[in-house]
JSON list of C-alpha atoms and ligand atoms in Angstrom, two decimals:
[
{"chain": "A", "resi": 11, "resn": "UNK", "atom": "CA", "xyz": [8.58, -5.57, -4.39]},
{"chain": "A", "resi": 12, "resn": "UNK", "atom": "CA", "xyz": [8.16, -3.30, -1.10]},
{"chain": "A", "resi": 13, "resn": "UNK", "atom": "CA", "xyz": [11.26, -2.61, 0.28]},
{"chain": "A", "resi": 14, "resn": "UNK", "atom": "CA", "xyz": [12.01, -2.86, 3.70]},
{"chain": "A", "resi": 15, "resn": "UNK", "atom": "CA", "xyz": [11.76, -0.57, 6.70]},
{"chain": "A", "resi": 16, "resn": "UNK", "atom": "CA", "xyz": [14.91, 0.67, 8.22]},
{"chain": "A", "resi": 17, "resn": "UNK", "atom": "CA", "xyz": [13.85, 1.23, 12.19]},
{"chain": "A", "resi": 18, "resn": "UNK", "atom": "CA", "xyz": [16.32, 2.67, 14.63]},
{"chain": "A", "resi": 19, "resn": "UNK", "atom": "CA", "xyz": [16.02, 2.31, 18.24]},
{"chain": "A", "resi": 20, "resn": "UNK", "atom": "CA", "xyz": [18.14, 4.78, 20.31]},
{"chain": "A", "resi": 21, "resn": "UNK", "atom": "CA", "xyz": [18.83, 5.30, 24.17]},
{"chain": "A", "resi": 22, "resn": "UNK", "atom": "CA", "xyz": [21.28, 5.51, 26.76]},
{"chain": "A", "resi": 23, "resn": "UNK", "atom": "CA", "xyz": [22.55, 2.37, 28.12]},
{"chain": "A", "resi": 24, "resn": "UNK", "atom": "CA", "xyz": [20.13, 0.50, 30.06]},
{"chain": "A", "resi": 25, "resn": "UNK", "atom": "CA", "xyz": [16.93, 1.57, 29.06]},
{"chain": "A", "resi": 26, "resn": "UNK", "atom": "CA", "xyz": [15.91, -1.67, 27.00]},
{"chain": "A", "resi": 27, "resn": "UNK", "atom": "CA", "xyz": [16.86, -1.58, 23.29]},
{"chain": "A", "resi": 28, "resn": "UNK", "atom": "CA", "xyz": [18.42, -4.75, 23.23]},
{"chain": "A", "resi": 29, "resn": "UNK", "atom": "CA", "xyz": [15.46, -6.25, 24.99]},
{"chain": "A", "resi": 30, "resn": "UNK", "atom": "CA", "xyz": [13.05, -4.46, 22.90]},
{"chain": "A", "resi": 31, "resn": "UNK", "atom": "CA", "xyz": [14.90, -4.88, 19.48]},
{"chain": "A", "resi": 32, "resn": "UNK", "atom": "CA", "xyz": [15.34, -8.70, 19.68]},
{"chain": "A", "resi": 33, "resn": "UNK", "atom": "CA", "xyz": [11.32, -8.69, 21.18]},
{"chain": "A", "resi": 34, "resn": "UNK", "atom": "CA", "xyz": [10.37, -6.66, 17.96]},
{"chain": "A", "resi": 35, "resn": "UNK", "atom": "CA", "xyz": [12.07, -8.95, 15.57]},
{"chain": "A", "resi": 36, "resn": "UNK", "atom": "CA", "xyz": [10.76, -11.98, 16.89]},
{"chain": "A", "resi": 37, "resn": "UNK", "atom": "CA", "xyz": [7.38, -10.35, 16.51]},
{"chain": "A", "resi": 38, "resn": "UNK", "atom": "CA", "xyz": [7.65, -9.39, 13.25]},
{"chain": "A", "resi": 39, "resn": "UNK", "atom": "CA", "xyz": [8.85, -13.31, 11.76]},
{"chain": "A", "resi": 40, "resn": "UNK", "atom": "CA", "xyz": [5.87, -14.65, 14.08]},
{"chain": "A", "resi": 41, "resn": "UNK", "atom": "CA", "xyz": [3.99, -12.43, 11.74]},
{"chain": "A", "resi": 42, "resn": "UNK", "atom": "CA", "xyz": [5.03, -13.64, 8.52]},
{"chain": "A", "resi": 43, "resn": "UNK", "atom": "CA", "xyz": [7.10, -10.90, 7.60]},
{"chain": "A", "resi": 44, "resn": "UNK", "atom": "CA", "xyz": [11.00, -10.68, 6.82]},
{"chain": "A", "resi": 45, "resn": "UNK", "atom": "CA", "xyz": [12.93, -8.52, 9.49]},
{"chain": "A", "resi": 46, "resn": "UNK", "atom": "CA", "xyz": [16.70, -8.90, 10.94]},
{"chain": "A", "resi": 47, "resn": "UNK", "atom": "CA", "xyz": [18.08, -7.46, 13.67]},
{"chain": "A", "resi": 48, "resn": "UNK", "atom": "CA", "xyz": [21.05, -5.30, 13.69]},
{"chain": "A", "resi": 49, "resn": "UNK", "atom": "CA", "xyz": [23.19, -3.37, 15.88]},
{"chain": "A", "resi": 50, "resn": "UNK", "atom": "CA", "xyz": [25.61, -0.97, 15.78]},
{"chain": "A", "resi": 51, "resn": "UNK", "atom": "CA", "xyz": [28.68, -0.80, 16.82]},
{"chain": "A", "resi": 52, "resn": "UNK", "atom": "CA", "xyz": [28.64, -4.40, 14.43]},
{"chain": "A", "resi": 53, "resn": "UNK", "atom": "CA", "xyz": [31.65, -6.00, 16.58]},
{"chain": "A", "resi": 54, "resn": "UNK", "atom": "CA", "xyz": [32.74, -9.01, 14.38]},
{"chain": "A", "resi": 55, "resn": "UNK", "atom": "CA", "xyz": [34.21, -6.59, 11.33]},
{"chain": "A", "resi": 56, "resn": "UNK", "atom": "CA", "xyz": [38.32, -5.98, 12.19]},
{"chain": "A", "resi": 57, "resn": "UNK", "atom": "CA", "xyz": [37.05, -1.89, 13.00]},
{"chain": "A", "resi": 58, "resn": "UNK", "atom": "CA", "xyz": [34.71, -3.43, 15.16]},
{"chain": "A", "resi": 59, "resn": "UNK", "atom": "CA", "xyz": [36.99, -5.48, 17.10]},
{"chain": "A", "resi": 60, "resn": "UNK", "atom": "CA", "xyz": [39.21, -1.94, 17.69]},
{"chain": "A", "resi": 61, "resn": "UNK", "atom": "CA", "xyz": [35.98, -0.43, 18.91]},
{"chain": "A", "resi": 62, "resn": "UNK", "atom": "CA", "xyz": [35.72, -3.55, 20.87]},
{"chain": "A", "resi": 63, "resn": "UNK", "atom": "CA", "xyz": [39.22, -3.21, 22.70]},
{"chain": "A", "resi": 64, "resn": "UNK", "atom": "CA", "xyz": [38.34, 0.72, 23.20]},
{"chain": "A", "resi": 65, "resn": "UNK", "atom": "CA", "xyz": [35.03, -0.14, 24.88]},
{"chain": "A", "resi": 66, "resn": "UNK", "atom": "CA", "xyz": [36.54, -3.01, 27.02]},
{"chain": "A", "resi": 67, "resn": "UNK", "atom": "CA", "xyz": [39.19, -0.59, 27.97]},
{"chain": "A", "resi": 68, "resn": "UNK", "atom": "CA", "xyz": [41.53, -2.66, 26.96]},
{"chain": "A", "resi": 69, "resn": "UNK", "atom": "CA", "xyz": [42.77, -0.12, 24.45]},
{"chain": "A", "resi": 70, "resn": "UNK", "atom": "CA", "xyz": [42.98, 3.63, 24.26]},
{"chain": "A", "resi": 71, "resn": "UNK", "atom": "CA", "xyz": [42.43, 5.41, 21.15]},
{"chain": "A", "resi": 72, "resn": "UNK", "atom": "CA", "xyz": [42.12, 9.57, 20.45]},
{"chain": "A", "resi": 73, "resn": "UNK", "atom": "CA", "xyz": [38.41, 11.11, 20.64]},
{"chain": "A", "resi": 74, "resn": "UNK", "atom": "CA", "xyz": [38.42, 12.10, 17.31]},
{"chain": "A", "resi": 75, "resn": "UNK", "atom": "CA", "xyz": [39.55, 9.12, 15.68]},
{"chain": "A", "resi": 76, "resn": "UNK", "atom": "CA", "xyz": [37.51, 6.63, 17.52]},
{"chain": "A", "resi": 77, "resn": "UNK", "atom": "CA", "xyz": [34.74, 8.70, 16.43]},
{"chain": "A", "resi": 78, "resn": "UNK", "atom": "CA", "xyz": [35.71, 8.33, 13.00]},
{"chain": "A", "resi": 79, "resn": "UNK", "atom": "CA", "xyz": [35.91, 4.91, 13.09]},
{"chain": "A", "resi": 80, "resn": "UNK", "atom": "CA", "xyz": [32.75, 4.22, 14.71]},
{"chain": "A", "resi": 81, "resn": "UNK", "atom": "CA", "xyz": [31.36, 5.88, 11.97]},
{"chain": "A", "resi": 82, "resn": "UNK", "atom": "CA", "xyz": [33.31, 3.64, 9.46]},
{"chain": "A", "resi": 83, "resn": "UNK", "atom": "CA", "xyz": [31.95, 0.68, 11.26]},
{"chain": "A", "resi": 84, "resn": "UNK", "atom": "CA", "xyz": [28.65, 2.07, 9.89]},
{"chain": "A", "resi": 85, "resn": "UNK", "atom": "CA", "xyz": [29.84, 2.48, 6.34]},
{"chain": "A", "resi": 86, "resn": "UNK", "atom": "CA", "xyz": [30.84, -0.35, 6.14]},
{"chain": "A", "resi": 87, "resn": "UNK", "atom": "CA", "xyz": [27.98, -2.23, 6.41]},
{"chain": "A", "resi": 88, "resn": "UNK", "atom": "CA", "xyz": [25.72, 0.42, 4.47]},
{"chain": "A", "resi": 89, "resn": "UNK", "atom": "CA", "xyz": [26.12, -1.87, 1.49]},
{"chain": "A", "resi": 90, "resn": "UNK", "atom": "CA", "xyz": [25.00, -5.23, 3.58]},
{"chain": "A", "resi": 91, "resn": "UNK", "atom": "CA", "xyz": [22.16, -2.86, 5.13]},
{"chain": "A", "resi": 92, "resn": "UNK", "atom": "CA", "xyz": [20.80, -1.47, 1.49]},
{"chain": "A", "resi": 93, "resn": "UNK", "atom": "CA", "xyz": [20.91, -4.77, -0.19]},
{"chain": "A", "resi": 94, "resn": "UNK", "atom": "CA", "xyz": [18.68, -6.23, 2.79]},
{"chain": "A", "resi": 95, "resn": "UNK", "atom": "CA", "xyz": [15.98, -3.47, 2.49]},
{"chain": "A", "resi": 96, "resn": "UNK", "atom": "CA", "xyz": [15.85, -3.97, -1.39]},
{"chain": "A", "resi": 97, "resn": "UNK", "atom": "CA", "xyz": [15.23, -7.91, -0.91]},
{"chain": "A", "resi": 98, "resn": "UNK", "atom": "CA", "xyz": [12.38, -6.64, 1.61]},
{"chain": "A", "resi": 99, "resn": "UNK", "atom": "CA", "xyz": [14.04, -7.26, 4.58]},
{"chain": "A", "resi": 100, "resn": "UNK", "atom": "CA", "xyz": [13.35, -4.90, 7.42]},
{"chain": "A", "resi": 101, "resn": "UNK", "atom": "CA", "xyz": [16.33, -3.49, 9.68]},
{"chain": "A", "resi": 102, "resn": "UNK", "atom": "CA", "xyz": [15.82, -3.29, 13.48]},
{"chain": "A", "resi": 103, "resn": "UNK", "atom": "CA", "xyz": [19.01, -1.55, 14.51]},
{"chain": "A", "resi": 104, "resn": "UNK", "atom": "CA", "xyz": [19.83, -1.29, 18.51]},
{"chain": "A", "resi": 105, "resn": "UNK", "atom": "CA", "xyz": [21.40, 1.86, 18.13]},
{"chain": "A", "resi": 106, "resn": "UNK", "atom": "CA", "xyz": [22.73, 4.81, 15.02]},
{"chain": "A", "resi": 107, "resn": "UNK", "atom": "CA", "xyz": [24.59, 7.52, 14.04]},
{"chain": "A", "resi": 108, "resn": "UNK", "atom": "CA", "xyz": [22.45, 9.43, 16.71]},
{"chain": "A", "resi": 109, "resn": "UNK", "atom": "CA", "xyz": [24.75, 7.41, 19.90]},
{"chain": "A", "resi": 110, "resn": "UNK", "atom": "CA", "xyz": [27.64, 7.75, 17.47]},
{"chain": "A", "resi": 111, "resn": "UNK", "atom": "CA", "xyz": [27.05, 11.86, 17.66]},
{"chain": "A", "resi": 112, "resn": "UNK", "atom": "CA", "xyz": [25.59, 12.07, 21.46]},
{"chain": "A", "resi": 113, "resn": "UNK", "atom": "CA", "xyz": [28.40, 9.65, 22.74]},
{"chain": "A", "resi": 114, "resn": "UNK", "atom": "CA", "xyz": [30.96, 11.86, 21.55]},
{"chain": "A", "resi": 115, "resn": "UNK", "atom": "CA", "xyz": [30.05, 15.06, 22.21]},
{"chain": "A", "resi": 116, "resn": "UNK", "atom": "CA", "xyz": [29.57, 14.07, 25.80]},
{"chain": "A", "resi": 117, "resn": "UNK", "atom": "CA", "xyz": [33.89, 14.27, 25.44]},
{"chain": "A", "resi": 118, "resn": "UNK", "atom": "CA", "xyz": [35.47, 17.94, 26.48]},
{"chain": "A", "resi": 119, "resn": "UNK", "atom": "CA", "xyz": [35.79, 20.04, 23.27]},
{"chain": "A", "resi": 120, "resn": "UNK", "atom": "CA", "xyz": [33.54, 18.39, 20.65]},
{"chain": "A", "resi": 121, "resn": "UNK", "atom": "CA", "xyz": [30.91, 20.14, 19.03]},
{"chain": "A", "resi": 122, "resn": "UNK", "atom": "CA", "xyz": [27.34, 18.18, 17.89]},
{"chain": "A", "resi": 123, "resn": "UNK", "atom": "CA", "xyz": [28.26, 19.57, 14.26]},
{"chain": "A", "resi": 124, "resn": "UNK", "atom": "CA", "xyz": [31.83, 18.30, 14.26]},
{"chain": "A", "resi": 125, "resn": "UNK", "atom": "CA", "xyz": [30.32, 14.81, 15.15]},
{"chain": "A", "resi": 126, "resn": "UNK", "atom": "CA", "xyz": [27.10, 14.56, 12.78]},
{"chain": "A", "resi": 127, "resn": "UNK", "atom": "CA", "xyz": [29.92, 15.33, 9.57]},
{"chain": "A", "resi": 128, "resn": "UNK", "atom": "CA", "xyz": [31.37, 11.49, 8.79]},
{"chain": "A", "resi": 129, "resn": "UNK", "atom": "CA", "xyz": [27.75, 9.84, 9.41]},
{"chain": "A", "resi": 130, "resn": "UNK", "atom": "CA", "xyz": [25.86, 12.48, 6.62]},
{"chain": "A", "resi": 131, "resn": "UNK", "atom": "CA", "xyz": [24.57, 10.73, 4.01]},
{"chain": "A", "resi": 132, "resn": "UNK", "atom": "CA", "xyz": [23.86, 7.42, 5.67]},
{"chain": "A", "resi": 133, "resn": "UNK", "atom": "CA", "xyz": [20.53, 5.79, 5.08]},
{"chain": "A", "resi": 134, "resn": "UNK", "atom": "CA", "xyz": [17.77, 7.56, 6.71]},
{"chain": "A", "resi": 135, "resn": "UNK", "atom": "CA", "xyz": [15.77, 5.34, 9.56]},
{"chain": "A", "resi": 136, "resn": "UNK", "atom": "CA", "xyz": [12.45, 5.08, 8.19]},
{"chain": "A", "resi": 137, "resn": "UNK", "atom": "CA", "xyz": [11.88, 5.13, 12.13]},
{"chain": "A", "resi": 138, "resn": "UNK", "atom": "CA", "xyz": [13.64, 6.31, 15.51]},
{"chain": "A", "resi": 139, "resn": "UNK", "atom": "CA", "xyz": [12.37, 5.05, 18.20]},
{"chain": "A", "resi": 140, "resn": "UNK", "atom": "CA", "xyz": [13.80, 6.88, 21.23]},
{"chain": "A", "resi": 141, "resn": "UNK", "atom": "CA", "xyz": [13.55, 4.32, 24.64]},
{"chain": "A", "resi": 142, "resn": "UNK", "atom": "CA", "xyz": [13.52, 6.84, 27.11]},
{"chain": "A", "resi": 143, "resn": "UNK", "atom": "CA", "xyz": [14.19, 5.76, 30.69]},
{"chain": "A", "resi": 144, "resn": "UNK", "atom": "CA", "xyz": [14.49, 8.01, 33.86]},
{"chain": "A", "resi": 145, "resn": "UNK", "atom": "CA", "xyz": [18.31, 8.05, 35.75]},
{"chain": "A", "resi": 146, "resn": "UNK", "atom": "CA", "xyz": [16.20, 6.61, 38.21]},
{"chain": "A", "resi": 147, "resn": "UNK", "atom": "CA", "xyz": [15.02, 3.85, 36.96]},
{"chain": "A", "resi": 148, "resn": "UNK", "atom": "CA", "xyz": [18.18, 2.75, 34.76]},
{"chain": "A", "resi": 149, "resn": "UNK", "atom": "CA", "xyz": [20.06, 2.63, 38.07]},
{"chain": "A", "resi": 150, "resn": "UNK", "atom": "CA", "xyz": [17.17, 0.27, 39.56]},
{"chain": "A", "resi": 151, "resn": "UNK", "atom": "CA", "xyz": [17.72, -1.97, 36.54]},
{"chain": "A", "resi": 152, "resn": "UNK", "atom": "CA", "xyz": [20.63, -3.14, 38.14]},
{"chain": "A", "resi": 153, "resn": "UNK", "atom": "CA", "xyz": [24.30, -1.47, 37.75]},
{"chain": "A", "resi": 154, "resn": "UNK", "atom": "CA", "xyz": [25.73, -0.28, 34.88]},
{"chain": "A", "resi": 155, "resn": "UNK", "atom": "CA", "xyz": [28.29, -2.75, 33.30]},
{"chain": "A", "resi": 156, "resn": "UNK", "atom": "CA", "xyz": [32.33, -2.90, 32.79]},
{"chain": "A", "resi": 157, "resn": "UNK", "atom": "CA", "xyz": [32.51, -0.70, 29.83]},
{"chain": "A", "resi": 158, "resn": "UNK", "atom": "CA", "xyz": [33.59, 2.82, 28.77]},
{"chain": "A", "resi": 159, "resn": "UNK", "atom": "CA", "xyz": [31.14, 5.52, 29.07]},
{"chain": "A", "resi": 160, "resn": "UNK", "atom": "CA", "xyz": [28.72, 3.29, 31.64]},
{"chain": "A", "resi": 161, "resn": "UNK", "atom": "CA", "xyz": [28.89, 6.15, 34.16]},
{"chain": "A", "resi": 162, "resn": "UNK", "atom": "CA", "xyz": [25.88, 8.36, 35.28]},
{"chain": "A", "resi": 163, "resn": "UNK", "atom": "CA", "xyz": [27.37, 11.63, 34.52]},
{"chain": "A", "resi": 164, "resn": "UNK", "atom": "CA", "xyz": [28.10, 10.66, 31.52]},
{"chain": "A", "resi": 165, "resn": "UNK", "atom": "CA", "xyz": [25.02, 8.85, 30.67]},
{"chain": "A", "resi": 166, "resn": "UNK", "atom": "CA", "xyz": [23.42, 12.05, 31.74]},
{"chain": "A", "resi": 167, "resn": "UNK", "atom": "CA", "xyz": [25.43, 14.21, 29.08]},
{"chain": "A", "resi": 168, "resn": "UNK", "atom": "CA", "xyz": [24.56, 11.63, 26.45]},
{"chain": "A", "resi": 169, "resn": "UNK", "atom": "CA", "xyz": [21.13, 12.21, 27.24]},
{"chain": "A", "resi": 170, "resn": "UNK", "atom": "CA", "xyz": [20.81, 15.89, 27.16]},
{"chain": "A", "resi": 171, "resn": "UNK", "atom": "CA", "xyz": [22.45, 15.08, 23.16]},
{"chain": "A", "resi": 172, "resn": "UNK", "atom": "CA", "xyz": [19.69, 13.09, 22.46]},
{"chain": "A", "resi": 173, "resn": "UNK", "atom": "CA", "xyz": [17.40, 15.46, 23.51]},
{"chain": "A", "resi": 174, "resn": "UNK", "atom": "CA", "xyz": [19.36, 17.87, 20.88]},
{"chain": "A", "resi": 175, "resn": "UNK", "atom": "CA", "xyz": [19.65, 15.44, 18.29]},
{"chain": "A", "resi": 176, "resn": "UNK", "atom": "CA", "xyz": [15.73, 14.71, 18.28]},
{"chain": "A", "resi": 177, "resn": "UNK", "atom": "CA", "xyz": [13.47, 15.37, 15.53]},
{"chain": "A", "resi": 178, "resn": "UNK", "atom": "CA", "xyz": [10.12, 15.89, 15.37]},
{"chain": "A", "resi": 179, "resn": "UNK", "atom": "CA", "xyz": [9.28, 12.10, 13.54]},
{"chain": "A", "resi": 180, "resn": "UNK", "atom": "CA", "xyz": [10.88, 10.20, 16.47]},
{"chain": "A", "resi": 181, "resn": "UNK", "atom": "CA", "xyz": [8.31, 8.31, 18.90]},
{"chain": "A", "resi": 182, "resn": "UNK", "atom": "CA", "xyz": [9.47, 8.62, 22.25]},
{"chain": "A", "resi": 183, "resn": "UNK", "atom": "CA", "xyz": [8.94, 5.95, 24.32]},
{"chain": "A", "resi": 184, "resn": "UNK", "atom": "CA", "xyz": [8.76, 6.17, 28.04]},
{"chain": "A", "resi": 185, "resn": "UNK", "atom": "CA", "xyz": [10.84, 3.58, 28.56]},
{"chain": "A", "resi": 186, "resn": "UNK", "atom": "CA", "xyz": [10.43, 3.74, 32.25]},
{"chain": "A", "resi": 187, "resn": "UNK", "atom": "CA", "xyz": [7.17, 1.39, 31.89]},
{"chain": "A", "resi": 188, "resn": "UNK", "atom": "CA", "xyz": [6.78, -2.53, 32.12]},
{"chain": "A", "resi": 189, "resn": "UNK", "atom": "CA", "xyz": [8.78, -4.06, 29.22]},
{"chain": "A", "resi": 190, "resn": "UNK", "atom": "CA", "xyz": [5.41, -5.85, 27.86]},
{"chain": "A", "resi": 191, "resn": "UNK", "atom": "CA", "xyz": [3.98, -2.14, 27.83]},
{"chain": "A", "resi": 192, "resn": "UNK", "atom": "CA", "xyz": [6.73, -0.81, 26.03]},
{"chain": "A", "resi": 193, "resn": "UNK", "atom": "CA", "xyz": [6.83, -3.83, 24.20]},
{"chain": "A", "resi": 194, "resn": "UNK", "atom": "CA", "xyz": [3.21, -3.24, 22.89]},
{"chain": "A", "resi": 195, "resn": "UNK", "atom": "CA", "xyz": [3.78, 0.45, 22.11]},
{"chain": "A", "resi": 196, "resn": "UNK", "atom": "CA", "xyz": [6.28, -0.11, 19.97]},
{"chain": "A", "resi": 197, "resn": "UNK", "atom": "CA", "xyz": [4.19, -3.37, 17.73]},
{"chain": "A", "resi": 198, "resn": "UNK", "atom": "CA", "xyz": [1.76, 0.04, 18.20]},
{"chain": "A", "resi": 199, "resn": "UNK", "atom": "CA", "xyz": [4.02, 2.18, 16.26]},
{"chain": "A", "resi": 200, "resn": "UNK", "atom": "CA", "xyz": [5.96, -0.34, 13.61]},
{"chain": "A", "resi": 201, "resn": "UNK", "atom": "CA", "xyz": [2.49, -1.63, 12.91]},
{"chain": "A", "resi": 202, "resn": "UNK", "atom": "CA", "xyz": [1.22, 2.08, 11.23]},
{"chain": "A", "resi": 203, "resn": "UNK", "atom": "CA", "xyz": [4.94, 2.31, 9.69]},
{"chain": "A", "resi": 204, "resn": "UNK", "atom": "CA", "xyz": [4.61, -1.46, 7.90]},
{"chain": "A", "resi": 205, "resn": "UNK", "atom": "CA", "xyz": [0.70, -0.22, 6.43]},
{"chain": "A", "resi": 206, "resn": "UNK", "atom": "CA", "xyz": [2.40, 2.83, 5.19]},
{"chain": "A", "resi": 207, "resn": "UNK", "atom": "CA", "xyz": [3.68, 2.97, 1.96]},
{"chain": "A", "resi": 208, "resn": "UNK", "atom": "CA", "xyz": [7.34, 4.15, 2.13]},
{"chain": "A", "resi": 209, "resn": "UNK", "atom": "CA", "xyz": [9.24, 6.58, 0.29]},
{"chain": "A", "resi": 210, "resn": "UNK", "atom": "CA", "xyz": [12.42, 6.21, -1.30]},
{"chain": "A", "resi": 211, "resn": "UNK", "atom": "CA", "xyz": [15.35, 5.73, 1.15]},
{"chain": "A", "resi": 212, "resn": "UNK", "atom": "CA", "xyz": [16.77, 8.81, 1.87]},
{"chain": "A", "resi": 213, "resn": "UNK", "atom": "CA", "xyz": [19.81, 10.06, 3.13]},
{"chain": "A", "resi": 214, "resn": "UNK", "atom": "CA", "xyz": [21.00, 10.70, 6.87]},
{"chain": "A", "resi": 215, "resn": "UNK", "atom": "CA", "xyz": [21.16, 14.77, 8.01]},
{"chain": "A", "resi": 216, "resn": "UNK", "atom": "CA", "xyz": [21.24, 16.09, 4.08]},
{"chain": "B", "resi": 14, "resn": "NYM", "atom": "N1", "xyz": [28.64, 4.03, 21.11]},
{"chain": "B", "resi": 14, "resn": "NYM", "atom": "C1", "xyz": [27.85, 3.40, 20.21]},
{"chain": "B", "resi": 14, "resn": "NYM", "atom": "C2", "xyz": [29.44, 5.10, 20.72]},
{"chain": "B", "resi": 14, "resn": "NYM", "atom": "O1", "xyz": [30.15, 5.68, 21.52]},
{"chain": "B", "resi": 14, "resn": "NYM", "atom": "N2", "xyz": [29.42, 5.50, 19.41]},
{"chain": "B", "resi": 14, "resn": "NYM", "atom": "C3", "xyz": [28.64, 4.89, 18.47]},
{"chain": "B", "resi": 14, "resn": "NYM", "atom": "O2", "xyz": [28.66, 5.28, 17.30]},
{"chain": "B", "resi": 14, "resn": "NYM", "atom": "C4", "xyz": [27.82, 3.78, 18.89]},
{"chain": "B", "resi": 14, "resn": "NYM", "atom": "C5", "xyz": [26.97, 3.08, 17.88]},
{"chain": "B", "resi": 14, "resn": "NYM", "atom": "O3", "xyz": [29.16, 2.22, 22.44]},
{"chain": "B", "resi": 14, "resn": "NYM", "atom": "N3", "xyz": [27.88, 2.75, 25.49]},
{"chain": "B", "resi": 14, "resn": "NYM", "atom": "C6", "xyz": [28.71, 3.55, 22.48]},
{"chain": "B", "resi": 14, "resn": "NYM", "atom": "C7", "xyz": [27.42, 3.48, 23.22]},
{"chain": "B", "resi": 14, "resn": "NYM", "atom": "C8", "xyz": [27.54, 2.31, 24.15]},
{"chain": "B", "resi": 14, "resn": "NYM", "atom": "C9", "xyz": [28.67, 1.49, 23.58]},
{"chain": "B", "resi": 14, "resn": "NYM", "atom": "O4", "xyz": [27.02, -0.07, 22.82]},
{"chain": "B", "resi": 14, "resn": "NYM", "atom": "C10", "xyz": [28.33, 0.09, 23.17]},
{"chain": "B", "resi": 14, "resn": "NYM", "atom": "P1", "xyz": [26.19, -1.41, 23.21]},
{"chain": "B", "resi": 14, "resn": "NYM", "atom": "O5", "xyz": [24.85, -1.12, 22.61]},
{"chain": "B", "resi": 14, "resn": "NYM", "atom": "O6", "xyz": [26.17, -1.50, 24.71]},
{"chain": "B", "resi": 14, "resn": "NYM", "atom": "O7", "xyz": [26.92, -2.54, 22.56]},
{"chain": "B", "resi": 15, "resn": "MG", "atom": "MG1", "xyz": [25.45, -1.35, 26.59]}
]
């Protein structure tokens, strides 16, 4: 049997992946084909319910360590997330290792390389697609929320990671467009990956 596709989407905060993500797999089981949606951080797991707290604010924890565990929260489900692809089941995440790594080096005094180190040797995204939306139009879409990190100079730090994180496979999506037009560039792109044949999954920045 084919195994599934893992597909990644990635972005600062408000430029659509939630949107897009749930519009993609709704798509996809409309189409006769088996696809779940995913998202990282996975909240309901007890290290997601720290990250949880830390997000809301409602707890503090060092940069380094919440780091770490954000990256546990990750490993944790690699077992749930490789037994899905092998039944045939393709992943859409809303979001990777990739915000792990640009989230945290947006912090004073962490390097890219320190944060890419727990996350090697995760399952390789078959596909990254990268929702790219302009400061402009991310404020237009209506205030940033409650949470840690929902500030524009630090969205604007996180995005200058992604931009170093990138790799030359991604599809970058201007994000910035109608979300039926980014809705139909991205059927666009899964479409080609889903008449591909795929290799086997590989592993994350090794
Ligand atoms: N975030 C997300 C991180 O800082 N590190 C990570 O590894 C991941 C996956 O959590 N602002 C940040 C990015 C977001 C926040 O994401 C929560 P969401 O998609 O709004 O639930
Ligand atoms: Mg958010």
């Amino acid at each position: 049997m084919r195994r599934g596709a893992l597909v990644v989407f990635e972005g600062c905060d408000r430029s659509g992946k939630s949107t897009q993500c749930k519009k993609l797999v709704e798509s996809m089981l409309e189409k006769g084909m088996k696809a779940e949606l995913m998202r990282f951080p996975e909240r309901s797991t007890v290290i997601g319910k720290l990250i949880d707290s830390y997000l809301k604010n409602s707890k503090d924890v060092q940069d380094n360590a919440i780091h770490l565990l954000f990256s546990a929260n990750r490993w944790e489900l690699k077992p749930e997330m490789e037994r899905k692809l092998n039944e045939g089941v393709t992943l859409v995440v809303d979001r990777y290792a990739y915000s792990g790594v640009a989230f945290t080096a947006a912090k004073e005094g962490i390097s890219l390389n320190w944060c890419k180190r727990p996350d090697v040797g995760l399952p390789l995204p078959d596909l990254v697609l990268f929702l790219k939306v302009s400061s402009e139009a991310a404020e237009k879409r209506g205030g940033f929320g409650e949470e840690r990190y929902e500030k524009s100079e630090i969205q604007a730090r996180v995005a200058k990671n992604f931009e170093k994180l990138q790799e030359n496979d991604w599809e970058i999506i201007n994000a910035d467009q109608s979300m039926e037009d980014v809705q139909k560039q991205i059927q666009n792109v899964v479409s080609n990956l889903m008449n591909q044949d795929l290799p086997e999954l590989g592993k994350l920045w090794t």
